[in-house]
């Protein structure tokens, strides 16, 4: 009994030793930090899991995109909006509709930037009249074969492609954006500034009117008439044998390819 009592007394003395107390606190702290890190990892992993959402919207003819988005716009008899991406990326997305205008953008552009590659948006609509695109978006528009007119304003560093047929296509491209056209149309009007570019050698236009300023470029295919005004170090290249009306200043140039 005396030996047992001595052992218990020795353990009690050890537990009250300052060094032992310090190590006990360290062990408990490490355990708590490990537990917190595990819980945080589980939450963060769950937020990165892919989710899909279908948003109810009304018919529209104008799309306004801002931020850093991956968007596919398709011609269809139905009007739909489908979102796919991580839970975190979807939580930073803002969808609004004002009459005929559908607006989609990032709530927090800088935070969403790291997740923009995992966010995909698919829009279907029977018609399209106007596209407003700003930021660093990747947008693809396909399947519109009989549009009377279409306006596209592109700013920032977006990459936009359009495939279809338009009677009168008008576009303004600023910043360091890129627009690629495929299909055909009667009239093509383009105002291009900054370091932006228009790639339309696979878009057969009858009449084209181009205004370029800065270090931008345009490549077009025109059959009847090409009017071009250039300033700065801009460049126009064209295919076809159209009637030419050209005004240029600075180091700009117009050439046939």
PDB file of C-alpha atoms in Angstrom:
ATOM      1  CA  UNK A   1       0.000   0.000   0.000  1.00  0.00           C
ATOM      2  CA  UNK A   2       2.818   2.372   0.851  1.00  0.00           C
ATOM      3  CA  UNK A   3       4.392   1.726  -2.590  1.00  0.00           C
ATOM      4  CA  UNK A   4       1.087   2.453  -4.384  1.00  0.00           C
ATOM      5  CA  UNK A   5       0.546   5.597  -2.359  1.00  0.00           C
ATOM      6  CA  UNK A   6       4.081   6.688  -3.190  1.00  0.00           C
ATOM      7  CA  UNK A   7       3.486   6.175  -6.921  1.00  0.00           C
ATOM      8  CA  UNK A   8       0.261   8.216  -6.858  1.00  0.00           C
ATOM      9  CA  UNK A   9       1.988  10.987  -4.953  1.00  0.00           C
ATOM     10  CA  UNK A  10       4.844  10.952  -7.480  1.00  0.00           C
ATOM     11  CA  UNK A  11       2.382  11.289 -10.436  1.00  0.00           C
ATOM     12  CA  UNK A  12       0.594  14.170  -8.749  1.00  0.00           C
ATOM     13  CA  UNK A  13       3.905  15.924  -8.214  1.00  0.00           C
ATOM     14  CA  UNK A  14       4.810  15.387 -11.882  1.00  0.00           C
ATOM     15  CA  UNK A  15       1.481  16.798 -13.092  1.00  0.00           C
ATOM     16  CA  UNK A  16       2.093  19.950 -11.096  1.00  0.00           C
ATOM     17  CA  UNK A  17       5.563  20.317 -12.530  1.00  0.00           C
ATOM     18  CA  UNK A  18       5.665  23.490 -14.735  1.00  0.00           C
ATOM     19  CA  UNK A  19       7.537  21.698 -17.525  1.00  0.00           C
ATOM     20  CA  UNK A  20       4.959  18.902 -17.640  1.00  0.00           C
ATOM     21  CA  UNK A  21       2.140  21.433 -17.701  1.00  0.00           C
ATOM     22  CA  UNK A  22       3.780  23.227 -20.631  1.00  0.00           C
ATOM     23  CA  UNK A  23       4.087  20.005 -22.653  1.00  0.00           C
ATOM     24  CA  UNK A  24       0.488  19.078 -21.863  1.00  0.00           C
ATOM     25  CA  UNK A  25      -0.657  22.481 -23.137  1.00  0.00           C
ATOM     26  CA  UNK A  26       1.439  22.052 -26.296  1.00  0.00           C
ATOM     27  CA  UNK A  27      -0.027  18.600 -26.960  1.00  0.00           C
ATOM     28  CA  UNK A  28      -3.595  19.837 -26.466  1.00  0.00           C
ATOM     29  CA  UNK A  29      -2.942  22.869 -28.711  1.00  0.00           C
ATOM     30  CA  UNK A  30      -1.509  20.713 -31.495  1.00  0.00           C
ATOM     31  CA  UNK A  31      -4.517  18.427 -31.251  1.00  0.00           C
ATOM     32  CA  UNK A  32      -6.940  21.338 -31.512  1.00  0.00           C
ATOM     33  CA  UNK A  33      -5.089  22.820 -34.493  1.00  0.00           C
ATOM     34  CA  UNK A  34      -5.147  19.443 -36.238  1.00  0.00           C
ATOM     35  CA  UNK A  35      -8.881  19.120 -35.615  1.00  0.00           C
ATOM     36  CA  UNK A  36      -9.556  22.645 -36.919  1.00  0.00           C
ATOM     37  CA  UNK A  37      -7.409  22.037 -40.018  1.00  0.00           C
ATOM     38  CA  UNK A  38      -9.269  18.785 -40.727  1.00  0.00           C
ATOM     39  CA  UNK A  39     -12.671  20.467 -40.432  1.00  0.00           C
ATOM     40  CA  UNK A  40     -11.541  23.389 -42.627  1.00  0.00           C
ATOM     41  CA  UNK A  41     -10.184  20.986 -45.262  1.00  0.00           C
ATOM     42  CA  UNK A  42     -13.483  19.106 -45.332  1.00  0.00           C
ATOM     43  CA  UNK A  43     -15.428  22.361 -45.738  1.00  0.00           C
ATOM     44  CA  UNK A  44     -13.079  23.629 -48.454  1.00  0.00           C
ATOM     45  CA  UNK A  45     -13.218  20.284 -50.285  1.00  0.00           C
ATOM     46  CA  UNK A  46     -17.015  20.359 -50.202  1.00  0.00           C
ATOM     47  CA  UNK A  47     -17.010  23.915 -51.592  1.00  0.00           C
ATOM     48  CA  UNK A  48     -14.904  22.760 -54.569  1.00  0.00           C
ATOM     49  CA  UNK A  49     -17.256  19.915 -55.516  1.00  0.00           C
ATOM     50  CA  UNK A  50     -18.989  20.485 -58.855  1.00  0.00           C
ATOM     51  CA  UNK A  51     -22.635  21.523 -58.790  1.00  0.00           C
ATOM     52  CA  UNK A  52     -25.234  22.241 -61.468  1.00  0.00           C
ATOM     53  CA  UNK A  53     -28.078  24.730 -61.307  1.00  0.00           C
ATOM     54  CA  UNK A  54     -30.924  25.682 -63.640  1.00  0.00           C
ATOM     55  CA  UNK A  55     -32.118  29.268 -63.253  1.00  0.00           C
ATOM     56  CA  UNK A  56     -35.637  30.264 -64.280  1.00  0.00           C
ATOM     57  CA  UNK A  57     -35.584  33.282 -66.611  1.00  0.00           C
ATOM     58  CA  UNK A  58     -37.987  35.071 -68.947  1.00  0.00           C
ATOM     59  CA  UNK A  59     -37.456  35.648 -72.690  1.00  0.00           C
ATOM     60  CA  UNK A  60     -34.803  38.283 -73.460  1.00  0.00           C
ATOM     61  CA  UNK A  61     -32.875  39.710 -76.408  1.00  0.00           C
ATOM     62  CA  UNK A  62     -29.928  41.371 -74.618  1.00  0.00           C
ATOM     63  CA  UNK A  63     -27.107  39.714 -72.646  1.00  0.00           C
ATOM     64  CA  UNK A  64     -24.787  41.682 -70.345  1.00  0.00           C
ATOM     65  CA  UNK A  65     -21.744  39.728 -69.109  1.00  0.00           C
ATOM     66  CA  UNK A  66     -19.084  41.059 -66.733  1.00  0.00           C
ATOM     67  CA  UNK A  67     -16.191  39.612 -64.758  1.00  0.00           C
ATOM     68  CA  UNK A  68     -14.393  36.394 -65.660  1.00  0.00           C
ATOM     69  CA  UNK A  69     -16.907  33.973 -67.135  1.00  0.00           C
ATOM     70  CA  UNK A  70     -17.022  31.021 -69.536  1.00  0.00           C
ATOM     71  CA  UNK A  71     -20.270  31.384 -71.489  1.00  0.00           C
ATOM     72  CA  UNK A  72     -21.888  29.419 -74.324  1.00  0.00           C
ATOM     73  CA  UNK A  73     -24.882  31.054 -76.030  1.00  0.00           C
ATOM     74  CA  UNK A  74     -26.923  28.802 -78.319  1.00  0.00           C
ATOM     75  CA  UNK A  75     -29.881  29.475 -80.603  1.00  0.00           C
ATOM     76  CA  UNK A  76     -32.897  27.463 -79.459  1.00  0.00           C
ATOM     77  CA  UNK A  77     -36.683  27.587 -79.305  1.00  0.00           C
ATOM     78  CA  UNK A  78     -36.380  27.528 -75.508  1.00  0.00           C
ATOM     79  CA  UNK A  79     -35.100  30.201 -73.131  1.00  0.00           C
ATOM     80  CA  UNK A  80     -32.864  28.586 -70.505  1.00  0.00           C
ATOM     81  CA  UNK A  81     -29.937  29.348 -68.214  1.00  0.00           C
ATOM     82  CA  UNK A  82     -27.781  26.554 -66.804  1.00  0.00           C
ATOM     83  CA  UNK A  83     -24.827  26.972 -64.457  1.00  0.00           C
ATOM     84  CA  UNK A  84     -22.110  24.434 -63.685  1.00  0.00           C
ATOM     85  CA  UNK A  85     -19.144  24.831 -61.371  1.00  0.00           C
ATOM     86  CA  UNK A  86     -17.857  24.564 -57.832  1.00  0.00           C
ATOM     87  CA  UNK A  87     -20.133  25.613 -55.000  1.00  0.00           C
ATOM     88  CA  UNK A  88     -17.761  28.467 -54.197  1.00  0.00           C
ATOM     89  CA  UNK A  89     -17.701  29.738 -57.793  1.00  0.00           C
ATOM     90  CA  UNK A  90     -21.501  29.567 -58.046  1.00  0.00           C
ATOM     91  CA  UNK A  91     -21.890  31.466 -54.778  1.00  0.00           C
ATOM     92  CA  UNK A  92     -19.891  34.356 -56.270  1.00  0.00           C
ATOM     93  CA  UNK A  93     -22.090  34.527 -59.368  1.00  0.00           C
ATOM     94  CA  UNK A  94     -24.837  37.119 -59.665  1.00  0.00           C
ATOM     95  CA  UNK A  95     -27.742  36.657 -62.104  1.00  0.00           C
ATOM     96  CA  UNK A  96     -30.306  39.412 -62.666  1.00  0.00           C
ATOM     97  CA  UNK A  97     -32.900  40.197 -65.300  1.00  0.00           C
ATOM     98  CA  UNK A  98     -34.303  43.610 -66.139  1.00  0.00           C
ATOM     99  CA  UNK A  99     -37.005  43.286 -68.765  1.00  0.00           C
ATOM    100  CA  UNK A 100     -35.326  42.139 -71.988  1.00  0.00           C
ATOM    101  CA  UNK A 101     -31.809  42.269 -70.486  1.00  0.00           C
ATOM    102  CA  UNK A 102     -30.138  39.284 -68.804  1.00  0.00           C
ATOM    103  CA  UNK A 103     -27.163  40.347 -66.631  1.00  0.00           C
ATOM    104  CA  UNK A 104     -24.607  37.860 -65.327  1.00  0.00           C
ATOM    105  CA  UNK A 105     -21.458  38.791 -63.414  1.00  0.00           C
ATOM    106  CA  UNK A 106     -19.119  38.014 -60.538  1.00  0.00           C
ATOM    107  CA  UNK A 107     -19.956  39.485 -57.123  1.00  0.00           C
ATOM    108  CA  UNK A 108     -16.255  39.676 -56.233  1.00  0.00           C
ATOM    109  CA  UNK A 109     -14.124  39.817 -59.383  1.00  0.00           C
ATOM    110  CA  UNK A 110     -10.726  39.302 -57.718  1.00  0.00           C
ATOM    111  CA  UNK A 111     -11.931  36.415 -55.550  1.00  0.00           C
ATOM    112  CA  UNK A 112     -13.749  34.773 -58.454  1.00  0.00           C
ATOM    113  CA  UNK A 113     -10.715  35.058 -60.741  1.00  0.00           C
ATOM    114  CA  UNK A 114      -9.087  31.936 -59.322  1.00  0.00           C
ATOM    115  CA  UNK A 115     -12.266  29.911 -59.892  1.00  0.00           C
ATOM    116  CA  UNK A 116     -13.381  31.251 -63.291  1.00  0.00           C
ATOM    117  CA  UNK A 117     -11.953  28.266 -65.171  1.00  0.00           C
ATOM    118  CA  UNK A 118     -14.256  25.916 -63.245  1.00  0.00           C
ATOM    119  CA  UNK A 119     -17.423  27.924 -63.937  1.00  0.00           C
ATOM    120  CA  UNK A 120     -19.460  27.248 -67.088  1.00  0.00           C
ATOM    121  CA  UNK A 121     -22.640  29.023 -68.177  1.00  0.00           C
ATOM    122  CA  UNK A 122     -24.949  27.839 -70.963  1.00  0.00           C
ATOM    123  CA  UNK A 123     -27.647  30.155 -72.298  1.00  0.00           C
ATOM    124  CA  UNK A 124     -30.257  29.285 -74.919  1.00  0.00           C
ATOM    125  CA  UNK A 125     -32.552  31.809 -76.576  1.00  0.00           C
ATOM    126  CA  UNK A 126     -34.583  32.047 -79.805  1.00  0.00           C
ATOM    127  CA  UNK A 127     -33.231  35.497 -80.633  1.00  0.00           C
ATOM    128  CA  UNK A 128     -30.414  37.866 -79.781  1.00  0.00           C
ATOM    129  CA  UNK A 129     -30.174  41.596 -80.439  1.00  0.00           C
ATOM    130  CA  UNK A 130     -27.391  42.959 -78.227  1.00  0.00           C
ATOM    131  CA  UNK A 131     -24.307  41.616 -76.411  1.00  0.00           C
ATOM    132  CA  UNK A 132     -22.460  43.654 -73.777  1.00  0.00           C
ATOM    133  CA  UNK A 133     -19.241  41.973 -72.600  1.00  0.00           C
ATOM    134  CA  UNK A 134     -16.700  43.441 -70.172  1.00  0.00           C
ATOM    135  CA  UNK A 135     -13.853  41.953 -68.163  1.00  0.00           C
ATOM    136  CA  UNK A 136     -11.897  38.817 -69.033  1.00  0.00           C
ATOM    137  CA  UNK A 137     -14.583  36.536 -70.419  1.00  0.00           C
ATOM    138  CA  UNK A 138     -14.559  33.656 -72.878  1.00  0.00           C
ATOM    139  CA  UNK A 139     -17.826  33.745 -74.833  1.00  0.00           C
ATOM    140  CA  UNK A 140     -19.006  31.559 -77.707  1.00  0.00           C
ATOM    141  CA  UNK A 141     -22.212  32.320 -79.643  1.00  0.00           C
ATOM    142  CA  UNK A 142     -23.482  29.686 -82.088  1.00  0.00           C
ATOM    143  CA  UNK A 143     -26.460  28.741 -84.203  1.00  0.00           C
ATOM    144  CA  UNK A 144     -28.129  32.084 -85.010  1.00  0.00           C
ATOM    145  CA  UNK A 145     -28.783  31.749 -88.738  1.00  0.00           C
ATOM    146  CA  UNK A 146     -31.294  34.515 -89.450  1.00  0.00           C
ATOM    147  CA  UNK A 147     -30.711  37.575 -87.275  1.00  0.00           C
ATOM    148  CA  UNK A 148     -31.787  40.908 -88.741  1.00  0.00           C
ATOM    149  CA  UNK A 149     -29.205  42.791 -86.662  1.00  0.00           C
ATOM    150  CA  UNK A 150     -26.775  42.239 -83.809  1.00  0.00           C
ATOM    151  CA  UNK A 151     -24.746  44.728 -81.742  1.00  0.00           C
ATOM    152  CA  UNK A 152     -21.698  43.546 -79.783  1.00  0.00           C
ATOM    153  CA  UNK A 153     -19.743  45.772 -77.397  1.00  0.00           C
ATOM    154  CA  UNK A 154     -16.615  44.087 -76.055  1.00  0.00           C
ATOM    155  CA  UNK A 155     -14.234  45.705 -73.557  1.00  0.00           C
ATOM    156  CA  UNK A 156     -11.366  44.536 -71.370  1.00  0.00           C
ATOM    157  CA  UNK A 157      -9.530  41.359 -72.318  1.00  0.00           C
ATOM    158  CA  UNK A 158     -12.356  39.126 -73.482  1.00  0.00           C
ATOM    159  CA  UNK A 159     -12.229  36.458 -76.195  1.00  0.00           C
ATOM    160  CA  UNK A 160     -15.509  36.251 -78.120  1.00  0.00           C
ATOM    161  CA  UNK A 161     -16.514  34.093 -81.084  1.00  0.00           C
ATOM    162  CA  UNK A 162     -19.705  34.232 -83.158  1.00  0.00           C
ATOM    163  CA  UNK A 163     -20.955  31.776 -85.773  1.00  0.00           C
ATOM    164  CA  UNK A 164     -24.110  32.605 -87.705  1.00  0.00           C
ATOM    165  CA  UNK A 165     -25.829  34.824 -90.257  1.00  0.00           C
ATOM    166  CA  UNK A 166     -26.678  38.471 -89.563  1.00  0.00           C
ATOM    167  CA  UNK A 167     -28.139  41.126 -91.828  1.00  0.00           C
ATOM    168  CA  UNK A 168     -26.416  44.031 -90.058  1.00  0.00           C
ATOM    169  CA  UNK A 169     -23.644  43.253 -87.556  1.00  0.00           C
ATOM    170  CA  UNK A 170     -22.137  46.131 -85.588  1.00  0.00           C
ATOM    171  CA  UNK A 171     -19.372  45.816 -83.009  1.00  0.00           C
ATOM    172  CA  UNK A 172     -17.152  47.956 -80.796  1.00  0.00           C
ATOM    173  CA  UNK A 173     -14.000  46.249 -79.516  1.00  0.00           C
ATOM    174  CA  UNK A 174     -11.759  48.027 -77.008  1.00  0.00           C
ATOM    175  CA  UNK A 175      -8.900  47.187 -74.669  1.00  0.00           C
ATOM    176  CA  UNK A 176      -7.143  43.946 -75.549  1.00  0.00           C
ATOM    177  CA  UNK A 177     -10.148  41.931 -76.657  1.00  0.00           C
ATOM    178  CA  UNK A 178     -10.559  39.563 -79.606  1.00  0.00           C
ATOM    179  CA  UNK A 179     -13.630  38.878 -81.749  1.00  0.00           C
ATOM    180  CA  UNK A 180     -13.781  35.974 -84.207  1.00  0.00           C
ATOM    181  CA  UNK A 181     -16.614  35.764 -86.751  1.00  0.00           C
ATOM    182  CA  UNK A 182     -17.764  32.867 -88.923  1.00  0.00           C
ATOM    183  CA  UNK A 183     -20.740  32.837 -91.249  1.00  0.00           C
ATOM    184  CA  UNK A 184     -22.132  35.569 -93.490  1.00  0.00           C
ATOM    185  CA  UNK A 185     -23.880  38.931 -93.479  1.00  0.00           C
ATOM    186  CA  UNK A 186     -24.784  41.907 -95.614  1.00  0.00           C
ATOM    187  CA  UNK A 187     -23.230  44.697 -93.535  1.00  0.00           C
ATOM    188  CA  UNK A 188     -20.334  44.570 -91.070  1.00  0.00           C
ATOM    189  CA  UNK A 189     -19.468  47.664 -89.025  1.00  0.00           C
ATOM    190  CA  UNK A 190     -16.563  47.578 -86.572  1.00  0.00           C
ATOM    191  CA  UNK A 191     -14.895  50.170 -84.337  1.00  0.00           C
ATOM    192  CA  UNK A 192     -11.667  48.810 -82.872  1.00  0.00           C
ATOM    193  CA  UNK A 193      -9.320  50.572 -80.458  1.00  0.00           C
ATOM    194  CA  UNK A 194      -6.385  49.765 -78.197  1.00  0.00           C
ATOM    195  CA  UNK A 195      -4.748  46.404 -78.820  1.00  0.00           C
ATOM    196  CA  UNK A 196      -7.915  44.590 -79.855  1.00  0.00           C
ATOM    197  CA  UNK A 197      -8.449  42.485 -82.977  1.00  0.00           C
ATOM    198  CA  UNK A 198     -11.192  41.343 -85.340  1.00  0.00           C
ATOM    199  CA  UNK A 199     -10.808  38.011 -87.153  1.00  0.00           C
ATOM    200  CA  UNK A 200     -13.462  37.705 -89.866  1.00  0.00           C
ATOM    201  CA  UNK A 201     -11.860  36.058 -92.894  1.00  0.00           C
ATOM    202  CA  UNK A 202     -14.469  33.300 -92.525  1.00  0.00           C
ATOM    203  CA  UNK A 203     -17.362  35.756 -92.325  1.00  0.00           C
ATOM    204  CA  UNK A 204     -18.479  36.745 -95.831  1.00  0.00           C
ATOM    205  CA  UNK A 205     -19.744  40.341 -95.758  1.00  0.00           C
ATOM    206  CA  UNK A 206     -21.023  42.291 -98.733  1.00  0.00           C
ATOM    207  CA  UNK A 207     -20.239  45.718 -97.269  1.00  0.00           C
ATOM    208  CA  UNK A 208     -17.809  46.457 -94.428  1.00  0.00           C
ATOM    209  CA  UNK A 209     -17.024  49.695 -92.614  1.00  0.00           C
ATOM    210  CA  UNK A 210     -14.019  49.708 -90.263  1.00  0.00           C
ATOM    211  CA  UNK A 211     -12.579  52.316 -87.892  1.00  0.00           C
ATOM    212  CA  UNK A 212      -9.307  51.433 -86.181  1.00  0.00           C
ATOM    213  CA  UNK A 213      -7.129  53.400 -83.763  1.00  0.00           C
ATOM    214  CA  UNK A 214      -4.128  52.347 -81.707  1.00  0.00           C
ATOM    215  CA  UNK A 215      -2.303  49.064 -82.243  1.00  0.00           C
ATOM    216  CA  UNK A 216      -5.347  47.054 -83.294  1.00  0.00           C
ATOM    217  CA  UNK A 217      -5.988  44.879 -86.348  1.00  0.00           C
ATOM    218  CA  UNK A 218      -8.821  43.594 -88.528  1.00  0.00           C
ATOM    219  CA  UNK A 219      -8.980  40.739 -91.034  1.00  0.00           C
ATOM    220  CA  UNK A 220     -12.150  40.722 -93.133  1.00  0.00           C
ATOM    221  CA  UNK A 221     -13.719  39.122 -96.207  1.00  0.00           C
ATOM    222  CA  UNK A 222     -15.702  41.622 -98.304  1.00  0.00           C
ATOM    223  CA  UNK A 223     -17.302  41.281-101.741  1.00  0.00           C
ATOM    224  CA  UNK A 224     -18.764  44.710-102.662  1.00  0.00           C
ATOM    225  CA  UNK A 225     -17.404  47.661-100.677  1.00  0.00           C
ATOM    226  CA  UNK A 226     -14.812  48.192 -97.956  1.00  0.00           C
ATOM    227  CA  UNK A 227     -14.506  51.508 -96.113  1.00  0.00           C
ATOM    228  CA  UNK A 228     -11.632  51.813 -93.655  1.00  0.00           C
ATOM    229  CA  UNK A 229     -10.314  54.640 -91.476  1.00  0.00           C
ATOM    230  CA  UNK A 230      -7.064  53.865 -89.675  1.00  0.00           C
ATOM    231  CA  UNK A 231      -4.874  55.730 -87.189  1.00  0.00           C
ATOM    232  CA  UNK A 232      -1.827  54.875 -85.120  1.00  0.00           C
ATOM    233  CA  UNK A 233      -0.229  51.514 -85.869  1.00  0.00           C
ATOM    234  CA  UNK A 234      -3.436  49.745 -86.844  1.00  0.00           C
ATOM    235  CA  UNK A 235      -3.645  47.227 -89.680  1.00  0.00           C
ATOM    236  CA  UNK A 236      -6.389  45.942 -92.004  1.00  0.00           C
ATOM    237  CA  UNK A 237      -6.093  42.812 -94.129  1.00  0.00           C
ATOM    238  CA  UNK A 238      -8.876  41.762 -96.471  1.00  0.00           C
ATOM    239  CA  UNK A 239      -9.973  39.097 -98.937  1.00  0.00           C
ATOM    240  CA  UNK A 240     -12.137  39.702-102.001  1.00  0.00           C
ATOM    241  CA  UNK A 241     -12.291  42.422-104.651  1.00  0.00           C
ATOM    242  CA  UNK A 242     -14.412  45.164-103.086  1.00  0.00           C
ATOM    243  CA  UNK A 243     -14.548  48.827-104.000  1.00  0.00           C
ATOM    244  CA  UNK A 244     -12.106  50.523-101.623  1.00  0.00           C
ATOM    245  CA  UNK A 245     -12.435  53.752 -99.611  1.00  0.00           C
ATOM    246  CA  UNK A 246      -9.429  54.121 -97.306  1.00  0.00           C
ATOM    247  CA  UNK A 247      -8.168  56.910 -95.029  1.00  0.00           C
ATOM    248  CA  UNK A 248      -5.032  56.197 -93.033  1.00  0.00           C
ATOM    249  CA  UNK A 249      -2.655  58.090 -90.749  1.00  0.00           C
ATOM    250  CA  UNK A 250       0.488  57.233 -88.843  1.00  0.00           C
ATOM    251  CA  UNK A 251       2.004  53.801 -89.359  1.00  0.00           C
ATOM    252  CA  UNK A 252      -1.276  52.122 -90.262  1.00  0.00           C
ATOM    253  CA  UNK A 253      -1.661  49.900 -93.338  1.00  0.00           C
ATOM    254  CA  UNK A 254      -4.224  48.158 -95.559  1.00  0.00           C
ATOM    255  CA  UNK A 255      -3.324  45.066 -97.573  1.00  0.00           C
ATOM    256  CA  UNK A 256      -4.960  42.224 -99.451  1.00  0.00           C
ATOM    257  CA  UNK A 257      -4.362  38.614 -98.397  1.00  0.00           C
TER     258      UNK A 257
END
